[in-house]
């Protein structure tokens, strides 16, 4: 049984560009959350998707948007990239929004130059 | 607003010794959950242990135990008989368990290094 998979693993983008990151949840999981982890920091919650809807959102600007597909996979889109968007982006899935155990992927390392 | 504080940026521990990683939290919600995650250099966050705010007993999972002191708002992780493979970043996290607000809030982490 595959766990949470994220693609790509590494990405380099230029300031001002747009980027799309992808996440496939663990089999049977319908809830996907995205986190941003800057170097030397703990992960910060971006948003959560459940039943193809954004269920809750952290303190991130509208440049950060997402989508969840009928197969529960999810995308994170970031527009107008800033140097400060450089971070590890982690996807987590769970059986439902209230489930205690979230499984994380290995993350996508985004570098903005 | 919920907050997690980890005051130990780094720790060095001799192999086979026990280690305690500190975590304090702040929340006004009576119902919450406390988590510990391990993050090796590969980046993946690995779930270790969970403690609910209404749980009477301290949580244990193999070599991991959570020392939950509700009045002091602390949730320290204890690793018994440390191994070289325990070297990693460790994050304490909290979730307020009310509908629509189940996001995880993380601390800044502690880098644990096990010395042979």
PDB file of N, CA and C in Angstrom, chain B residues 1-4 24-34 53 70 73 94-98 101:
ATOM      1  N   UNK B   1      -5.430  32.021  20.475  1.00  0.00           N
ATOM      2  CA  UNK B   1      -4.749  31.278  19.422  1.00  0.00           C
ATOM      3  C   UNK B   1      -3.848  30.210  20.045  1.00  0.00           C
ATOM      4  N   UNK B   2      -3.769  29.093  19.376  1.00  0.00           N
ATOM      5  CA  UNK B   2      -2.970  28.009  19.906  1.00  0.00           C
ATOM      6  C   UNK B   2      -1.493  28.230  19.584  1.00  0.00           C
ATOM      7  N   UNK B   3      -0.625  27.777  20.503  1.00  0.00           N
ATOM      8  CA  UNK B   3       0.810  27.967  20.340  1.00  0.00           C
ATOM      9  C   UNK B   3       1.546  26.786  20.953  1.00  0.00           C
ATOM     10  N   UNK B   4       2.626  26.382  20.271  1.00  0.00           N
ATOM     11  CA  UNK B   4       3.491  25.308  20.749  1.00  0.00           C
ATOM     12  C   UNK B   4       4.897  25.863  20.935  1.00  0.00           C
ATOM     13  N   UNK B  24       5.800  22.709  25.517  1.00  0.00           N
ATOM     14  CA  UNK B  24       4.706  23.343  26.232  1.00  0.00           C
ATOM     15  C   UNK B  24       3.746  23.920  25.208  1.00  0.00           C
ATOM     16  N   UNK B  25       2.491  24.066  25.610  1.00  0.00           N
ATOM     17  CA  UNK B  25       1.474  24.507  24.663  1.00  0.00           C
ATOM     18  C   UNK B  25       0.552  25.515  25.326  1.00  0.00           C
ATOM     19  N   UNK B  26      -0.172  26.226  24.494  1.00  0.00           N
ATOM     20  CA  UNK B  26      -1.129  27.199  24.992  1.00  0.00           C
ATOM     21  C   UNK B  26      -2.376  27.136  24.120  1.00  0.00           C
ATOM     22  N   UNK B  27      -3.512  26.998  24.743  1.00  0.00           N
ATOM     23  CA  UNK B  27      -4.777  26.995  24.046  1.00  0.00           C
ATOM     24  C   UNK B  27      -5.885  27.329  25.031  1.00  0.00           C
ATOM     25  N   UNK B  28      -6.956  27.905  24.528  1.00  0.00           N
ATOM     26  CA  UNK B  28      -8.120  28.181  25.358  1.00  0.00           C
ATOM     27  C   UNK B  28      -9.225  27.155  25.128  1.00  0.00           C
ATOM     28  N   UNK B  29      -8.990  26.243  24.186  1.00  0.00           N
ATOM     29  CA  UNK B  29      -9.987  25.231  23.867  1.00  0.00           C
ATOM     30  C   UNK B  29      -9.859  24.060  24.848  1.00  0.00           C
ATOM     31  N   UNK B  30     -10.962  23.583  25.438  1.00  0.00           N
ATOM     32  CA  UNK B  30     -10.868  22.476  26.397  1.00  0.00           C
ATOM     33  C   UNK B  30     -10.609  21.121  25.744  1.00  0.00           C
ATOM     34  N   UNK B  31     -10.871  21.036  24.440  1.00  0.00           N
ATOM     35  CA  UNK B  31     -10.698  19.771  23.742  1.00  0.00           C
ATOM     36  C   UNK B  31      -9.600  19.913  22.697  1.00  0.00           C
ATOM     37  N   UNK B  32      -8.521  19.191  22.879  1.00  0.00           N
ATOM     38  CA  UNK B  32      -7.393  19.308  21.955  1.00  0.00           C
ATOM     39  C   UNK B  32      -6.594  18.015  21.965  1.00  0.00           C
ATOM     40  N   UNK B  33      -5.759  17.872  20.967  1.00  0.00           N
ATOM     41  CA  UNK B  33      -4.887  16.715  20.872  1.00  0.00           C
ATOM     42  C   UNK B  33      -3.449  17.166  20.729  1.00  0.00           C
ATOM     43  N   UNK B  34      -2.543  16.389  21.269  1.00  0.00           N
ATOM     44  CA  UNK B  34      -1.117  16.697  21.206  1.00  0.00           C
ATOM     45  C   UNK B  34      -0.411  15.564  20.464  1.00  0.00           C
ATOM     46  N   UNK B  53      -6.676  15.499  25.157  1.00  0.00           N
ATOM     47  CA  UNK B  53      -6.718  16.327  26.366  1.00  0.00           C
ATOM     48  C   UNK B  53      -7.537  15.690  27.482  1.00  0.00           C
ATOM     49  N   UNK B  70      -1.252  18.283  32.338  1.00  0.00           N
ATOM     50  CA  UNK B  70      -2.263  19.209  31.837  1.00  0.00           C
ATOM     51  C   UNK B  70      -2.226  20.549  32.554  1.00  0.00           C
ATOM     52  N   UNK B  73       0.471  22.508  31.266  1.00  0.00           N
ATOM     53  CA  UNK B  73       0.405  22.614  29.803  1.00  0.00           C
ATOM     54  C   UNK B  73       1.707  22.150  29.168  1.00  0.00           C
ATOM     55  N   UNK B  94      -0.062  20.472  17.998  1.00  0.00           N
ATOM     56  CA  UNK B  94      -1.343  20.478  18.691  1.00  0.00           C
ATOM     57  C   UNK B  94      -2.460  20.706  17.697  1.00  0.00           C
ATOM     58  N   UNK B  95      -3.603  20.138  18.008  1.00  0.00           N
ATOM     59  CA  UNK B  95      -4.785  20.363  17.198  1.00  0.00           C
ATOM     60  C   UNK B  95      -5.962  20.607  18.125  1.00  0.00           C
ATOM     61  N   UNK B  96      -6.646  21.747  17.908  1.00  0.00           N
ATOM     62  CA  UNK B  96      -7.866  22.022  18.663  1.00  0.00           C
ATOM     63  C   UNK B  96      -8.983  21.229  18.016  1.00  0.00           C
ATOM     64  N   UNK B  97      -9.640  20.374  18.791  1.00  0.00           N
ATOM     65  CA  UNK B  97     -10.568  19.422  18.195  1.00  0.00           C
ATOM     66  C   UNK B  97     -11.995  19.932  18.235  1.00  0.00           C
ATOM     67  N   UNK B  98     -12.205  21.058  17.525  1.00  0.00           N
ATOM     68  CA  UNK B  98     -13.571  21.507  17.287  1.00  0.00           C
ATOM     69  C   UNK B  98     -13.806  21.548  15.792  1.00  0.00           C
ATOM     70  N   UNK B 101     -11.823  23.165  12.569  1.00  0.00           N
ATOM     71  CA  UNK B 101     -10.568  23.786  12.976  1.00  0.00           C
ATOM     72  C   UNK B 101      -9.573  22.726  13.409  1.00  0.00           C
TER      73      UNK B 101
END
